[in-house]
PDB file of C-alpha atoms in Angstrom:
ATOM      1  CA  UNK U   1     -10.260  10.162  23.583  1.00 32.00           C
ATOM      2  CA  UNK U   2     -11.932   9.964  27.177  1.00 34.00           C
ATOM      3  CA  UNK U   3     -12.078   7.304  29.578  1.00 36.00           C
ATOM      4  CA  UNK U   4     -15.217   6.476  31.375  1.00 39.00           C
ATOM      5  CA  UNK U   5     -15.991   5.909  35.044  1.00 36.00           C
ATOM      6  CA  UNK U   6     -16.285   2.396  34.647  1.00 44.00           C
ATOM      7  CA  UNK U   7     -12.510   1.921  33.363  1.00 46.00           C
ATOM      8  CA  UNK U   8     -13.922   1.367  29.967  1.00 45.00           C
ATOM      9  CA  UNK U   9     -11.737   3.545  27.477  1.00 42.00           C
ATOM     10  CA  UNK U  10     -13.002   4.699  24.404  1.00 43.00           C
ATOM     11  CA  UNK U  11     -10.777   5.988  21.894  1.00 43.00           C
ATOM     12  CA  UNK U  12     -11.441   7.540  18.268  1.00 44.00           C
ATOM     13  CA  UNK U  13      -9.206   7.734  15.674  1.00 42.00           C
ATOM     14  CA  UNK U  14      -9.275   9.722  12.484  1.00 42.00           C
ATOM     15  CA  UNK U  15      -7.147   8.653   9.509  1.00 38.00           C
ATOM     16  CA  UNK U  16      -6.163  10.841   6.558  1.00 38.00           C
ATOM     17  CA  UNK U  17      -7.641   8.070   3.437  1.00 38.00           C
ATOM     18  CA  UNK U  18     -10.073   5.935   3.923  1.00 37.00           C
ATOM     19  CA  UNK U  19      -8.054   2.342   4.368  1.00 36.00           C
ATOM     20  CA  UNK U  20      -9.773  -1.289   4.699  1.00 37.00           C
ATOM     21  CA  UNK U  21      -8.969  -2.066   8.676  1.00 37.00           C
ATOM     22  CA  UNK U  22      -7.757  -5.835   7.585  1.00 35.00           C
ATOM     23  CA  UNK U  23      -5.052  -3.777   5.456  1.00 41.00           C
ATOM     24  CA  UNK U  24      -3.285  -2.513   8.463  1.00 49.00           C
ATOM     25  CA  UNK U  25      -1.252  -3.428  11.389  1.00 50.00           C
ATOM     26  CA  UNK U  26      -3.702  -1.332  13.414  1.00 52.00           C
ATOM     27  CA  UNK U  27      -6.545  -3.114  12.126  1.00 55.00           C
ATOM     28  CA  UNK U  28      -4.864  -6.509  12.849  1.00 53.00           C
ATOM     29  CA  UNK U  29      -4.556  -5.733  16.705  1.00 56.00           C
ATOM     30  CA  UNK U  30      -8.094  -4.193  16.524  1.00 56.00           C
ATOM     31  CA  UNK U  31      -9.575  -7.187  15.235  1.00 57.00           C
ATOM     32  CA  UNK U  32      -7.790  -9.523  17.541  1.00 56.00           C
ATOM     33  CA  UNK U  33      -9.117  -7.432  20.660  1.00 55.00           C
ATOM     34  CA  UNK U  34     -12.808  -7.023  19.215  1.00 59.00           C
ATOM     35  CA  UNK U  35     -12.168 -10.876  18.498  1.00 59.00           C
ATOM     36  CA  UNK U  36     -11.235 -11.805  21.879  1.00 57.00           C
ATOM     37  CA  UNK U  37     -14.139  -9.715  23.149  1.00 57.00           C
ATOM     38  CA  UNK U  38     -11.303  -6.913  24.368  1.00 55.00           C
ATOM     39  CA  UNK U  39     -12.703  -4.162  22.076  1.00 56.00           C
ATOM     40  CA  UNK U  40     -15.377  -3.133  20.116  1.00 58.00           C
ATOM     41  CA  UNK U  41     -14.841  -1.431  16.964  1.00 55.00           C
ATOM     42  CA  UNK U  42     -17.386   0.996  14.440  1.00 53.00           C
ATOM     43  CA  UNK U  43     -16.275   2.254  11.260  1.00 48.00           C
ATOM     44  CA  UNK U  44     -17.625   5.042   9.202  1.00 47.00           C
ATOM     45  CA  UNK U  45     -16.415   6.403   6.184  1.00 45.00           C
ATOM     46  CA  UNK U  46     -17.531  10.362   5.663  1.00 43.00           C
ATOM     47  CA  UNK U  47     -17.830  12.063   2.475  1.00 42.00           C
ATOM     48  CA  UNK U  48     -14.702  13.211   2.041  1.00 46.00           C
ATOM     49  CA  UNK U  49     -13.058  10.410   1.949  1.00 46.00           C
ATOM     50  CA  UNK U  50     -11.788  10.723   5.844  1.00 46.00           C
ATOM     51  CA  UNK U  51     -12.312   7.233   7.523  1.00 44.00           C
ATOM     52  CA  UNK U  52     -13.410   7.725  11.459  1.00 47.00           C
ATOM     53  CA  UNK U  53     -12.978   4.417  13.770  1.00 48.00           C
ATOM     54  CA  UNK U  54     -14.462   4.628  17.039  1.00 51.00           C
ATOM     55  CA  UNK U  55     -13.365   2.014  19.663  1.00 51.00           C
ATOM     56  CA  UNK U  56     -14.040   0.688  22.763  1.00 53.00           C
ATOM     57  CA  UNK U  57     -11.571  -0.970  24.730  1.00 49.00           C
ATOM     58  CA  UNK U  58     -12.283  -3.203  27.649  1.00 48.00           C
ATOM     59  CA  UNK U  59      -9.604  -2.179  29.726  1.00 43.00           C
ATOM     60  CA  UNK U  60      -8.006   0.955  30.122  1.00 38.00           C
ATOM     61  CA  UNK U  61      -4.439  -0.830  30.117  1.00 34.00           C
ATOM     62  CA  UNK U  62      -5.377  -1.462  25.936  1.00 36.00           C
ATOM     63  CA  UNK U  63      -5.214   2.574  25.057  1.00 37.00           C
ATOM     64  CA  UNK U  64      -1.561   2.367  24.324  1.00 38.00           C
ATOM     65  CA  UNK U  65      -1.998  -0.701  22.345  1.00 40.00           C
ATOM     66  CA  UNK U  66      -4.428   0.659  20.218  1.00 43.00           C
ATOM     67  CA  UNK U  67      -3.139   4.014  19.618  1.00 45.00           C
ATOM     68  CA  UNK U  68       0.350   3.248  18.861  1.00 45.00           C
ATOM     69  CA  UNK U  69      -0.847   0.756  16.596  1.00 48.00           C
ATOM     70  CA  UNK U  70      -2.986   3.658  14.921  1.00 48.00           C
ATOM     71  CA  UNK U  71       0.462   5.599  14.779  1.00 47.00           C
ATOM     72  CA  UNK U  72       2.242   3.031  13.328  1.00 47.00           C
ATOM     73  CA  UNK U  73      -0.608   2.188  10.665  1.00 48.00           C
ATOM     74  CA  UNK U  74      -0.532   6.309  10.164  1.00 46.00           C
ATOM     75  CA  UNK U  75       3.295   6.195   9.788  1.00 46.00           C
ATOM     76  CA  UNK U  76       3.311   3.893   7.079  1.00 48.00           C
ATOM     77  CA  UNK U  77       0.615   6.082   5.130  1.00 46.00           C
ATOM     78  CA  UNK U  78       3.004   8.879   5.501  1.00 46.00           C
ATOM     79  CA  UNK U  79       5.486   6.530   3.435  1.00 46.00           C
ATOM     80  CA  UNK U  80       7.423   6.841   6.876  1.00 44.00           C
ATOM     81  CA  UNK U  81       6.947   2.502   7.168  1.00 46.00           C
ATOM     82  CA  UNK U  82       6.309  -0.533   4.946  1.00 49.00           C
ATOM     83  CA  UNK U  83       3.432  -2.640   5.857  1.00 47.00           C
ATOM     84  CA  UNK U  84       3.086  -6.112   4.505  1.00 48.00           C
ATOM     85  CA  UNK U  85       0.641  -8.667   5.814  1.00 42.00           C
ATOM     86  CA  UNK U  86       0.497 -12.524   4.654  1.00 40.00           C
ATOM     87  CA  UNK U  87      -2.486 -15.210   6.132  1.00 40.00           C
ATOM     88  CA  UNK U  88      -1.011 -18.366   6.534  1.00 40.00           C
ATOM     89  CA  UNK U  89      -2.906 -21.408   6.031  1.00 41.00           C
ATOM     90  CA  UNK U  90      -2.887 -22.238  10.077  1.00 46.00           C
ATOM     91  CA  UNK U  91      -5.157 -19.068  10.569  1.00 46.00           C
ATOM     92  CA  UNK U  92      -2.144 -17.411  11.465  1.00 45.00           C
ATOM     93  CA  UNK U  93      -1.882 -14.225  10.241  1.00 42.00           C
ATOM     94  CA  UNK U  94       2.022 -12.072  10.401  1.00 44.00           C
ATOM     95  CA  UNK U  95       2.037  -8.711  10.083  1.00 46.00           C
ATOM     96  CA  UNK U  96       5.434  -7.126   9.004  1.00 49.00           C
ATOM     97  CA  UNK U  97       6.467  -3.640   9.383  1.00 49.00           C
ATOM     98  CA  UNK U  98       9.382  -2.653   7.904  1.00 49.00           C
ATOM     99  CA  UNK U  99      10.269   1.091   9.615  1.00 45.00           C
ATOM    100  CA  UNK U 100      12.656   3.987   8.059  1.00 44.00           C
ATOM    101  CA  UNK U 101      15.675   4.374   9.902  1.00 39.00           C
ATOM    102  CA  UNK U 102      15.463   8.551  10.559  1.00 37.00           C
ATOM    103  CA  UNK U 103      12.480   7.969  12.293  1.00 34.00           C
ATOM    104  CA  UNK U 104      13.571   4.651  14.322  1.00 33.00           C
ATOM    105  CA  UNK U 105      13.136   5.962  17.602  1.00 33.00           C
ATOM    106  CA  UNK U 106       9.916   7.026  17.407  1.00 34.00           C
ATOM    107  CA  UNK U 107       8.117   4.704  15.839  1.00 33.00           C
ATOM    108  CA  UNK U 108       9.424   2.079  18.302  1.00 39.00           C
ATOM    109  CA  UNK U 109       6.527   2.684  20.105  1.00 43.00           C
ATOM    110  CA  UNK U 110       5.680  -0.675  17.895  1.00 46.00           C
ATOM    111  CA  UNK U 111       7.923  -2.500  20.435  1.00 45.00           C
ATOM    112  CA  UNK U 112       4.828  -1.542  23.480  1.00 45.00           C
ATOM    113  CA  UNK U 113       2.177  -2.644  21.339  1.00 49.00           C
ATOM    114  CA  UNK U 114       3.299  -6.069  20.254  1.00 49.00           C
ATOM    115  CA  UNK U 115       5.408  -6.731  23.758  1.00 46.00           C
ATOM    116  CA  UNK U 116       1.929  -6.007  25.091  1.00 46.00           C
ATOM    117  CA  UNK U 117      -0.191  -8.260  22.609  1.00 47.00           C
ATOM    118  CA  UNK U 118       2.356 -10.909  23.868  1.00 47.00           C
ATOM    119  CA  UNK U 119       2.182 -10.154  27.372  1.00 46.00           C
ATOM    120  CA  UNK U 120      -1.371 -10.753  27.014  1.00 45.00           C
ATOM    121  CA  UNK U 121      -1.275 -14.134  24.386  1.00 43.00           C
ATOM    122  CA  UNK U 122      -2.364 -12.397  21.715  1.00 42.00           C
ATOM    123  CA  UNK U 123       0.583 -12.153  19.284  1.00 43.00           C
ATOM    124  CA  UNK U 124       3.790 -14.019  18.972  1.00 42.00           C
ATOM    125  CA  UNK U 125       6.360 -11.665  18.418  1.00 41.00           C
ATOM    126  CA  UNK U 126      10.144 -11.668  16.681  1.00 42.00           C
ATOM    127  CA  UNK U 127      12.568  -8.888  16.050  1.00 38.00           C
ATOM    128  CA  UNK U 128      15.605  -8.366  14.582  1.00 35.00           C
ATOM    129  CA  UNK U 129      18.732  -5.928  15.945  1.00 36.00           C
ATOM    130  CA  UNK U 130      17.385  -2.243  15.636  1.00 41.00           C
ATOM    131  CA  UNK U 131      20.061  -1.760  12.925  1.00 42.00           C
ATOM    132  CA  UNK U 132      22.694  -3.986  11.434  1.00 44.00           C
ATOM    133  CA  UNK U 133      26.328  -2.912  10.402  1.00 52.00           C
ATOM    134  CA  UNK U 134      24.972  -1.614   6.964  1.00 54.00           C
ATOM    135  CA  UNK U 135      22.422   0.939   8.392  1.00 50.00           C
ATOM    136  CA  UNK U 136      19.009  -1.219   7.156  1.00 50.00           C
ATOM    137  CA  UNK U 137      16.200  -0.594   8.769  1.00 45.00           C
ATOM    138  CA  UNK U 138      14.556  -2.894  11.445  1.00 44.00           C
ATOM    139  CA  UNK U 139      11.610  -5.280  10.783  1.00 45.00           C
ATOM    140  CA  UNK U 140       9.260  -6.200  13.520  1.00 43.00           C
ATOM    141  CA  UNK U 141       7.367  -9.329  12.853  1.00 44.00           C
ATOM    142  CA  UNK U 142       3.876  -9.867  14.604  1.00 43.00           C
ATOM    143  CA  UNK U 143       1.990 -13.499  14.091  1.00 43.00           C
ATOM    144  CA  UNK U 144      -1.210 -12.988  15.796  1.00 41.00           C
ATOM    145  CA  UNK U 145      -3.666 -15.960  15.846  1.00 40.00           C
TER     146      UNK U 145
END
């Protein structure tokens, strides 16, 4: 990753299976910033089945967004998280992440990305307690129009 003189950041992001962007969290907040005109995105799926996104935020303040969202996404293909994603008939479409306790802490990081989609009006955000009495583990739930 690099950021440019202009305070445009540009950040690329190298997955370990090639995965449809609508099918993760990541790919949510990516295509609400590319759809807001925030970012711009480029995918490219190499030969060996290693799927490269290149994108470029329009403000360096985004980075964290993206990249924790990447984490998250990566976390979940490490079996780490649950992803499940439902498009309501509004256009609304929630995002639910479901994260394994052991690894609570850091994978929190989801709290910066979708407290910062809300900061900005992106995403509507609601979250349970970190852990109830019987040890389950927290669910973040992202609606992002």
């Amino acid at each position: 990753m690099n950021v440019q003189v202009q305070g445009v950041t540009t950040a690329t992001v190298t997955l370990a299976a090639p995965i449809l962007r609508e099918a993760t969290l990541a790919g949510v907040i990516l295509a609400t910033l590319a759809a807001a005109g925030l970012a711009q995105i480029s995918m490219n799926v190499q030969v060996q089945g290693v799927t490269t996104a290149t994108v470029t935020l329009a403000a360096p303040i985004l980075l964290e967004v993206t990249l924790a969202g990447v984490i998250l996404a990566t976390v979940a293909m490490a079996s780490l998280a649950q992803i499940s994603m439902n498009v309501q008939v509004q256009g609304v479409t929630t995002a639910t992440v479901t994260l394994a306790a052991p690894i609570l802490r850091e994978v929190t990081l989801a709290d910066v990305i979708l407290g910062t989609l809300a900061t900005a009006s992106l995403a509507q955000i609601s979250m349970n307690a970190p852990l109830d009495a019987t040890g389950a583990p927290p669910t973040l739930t992202a609606s992002i129009p």
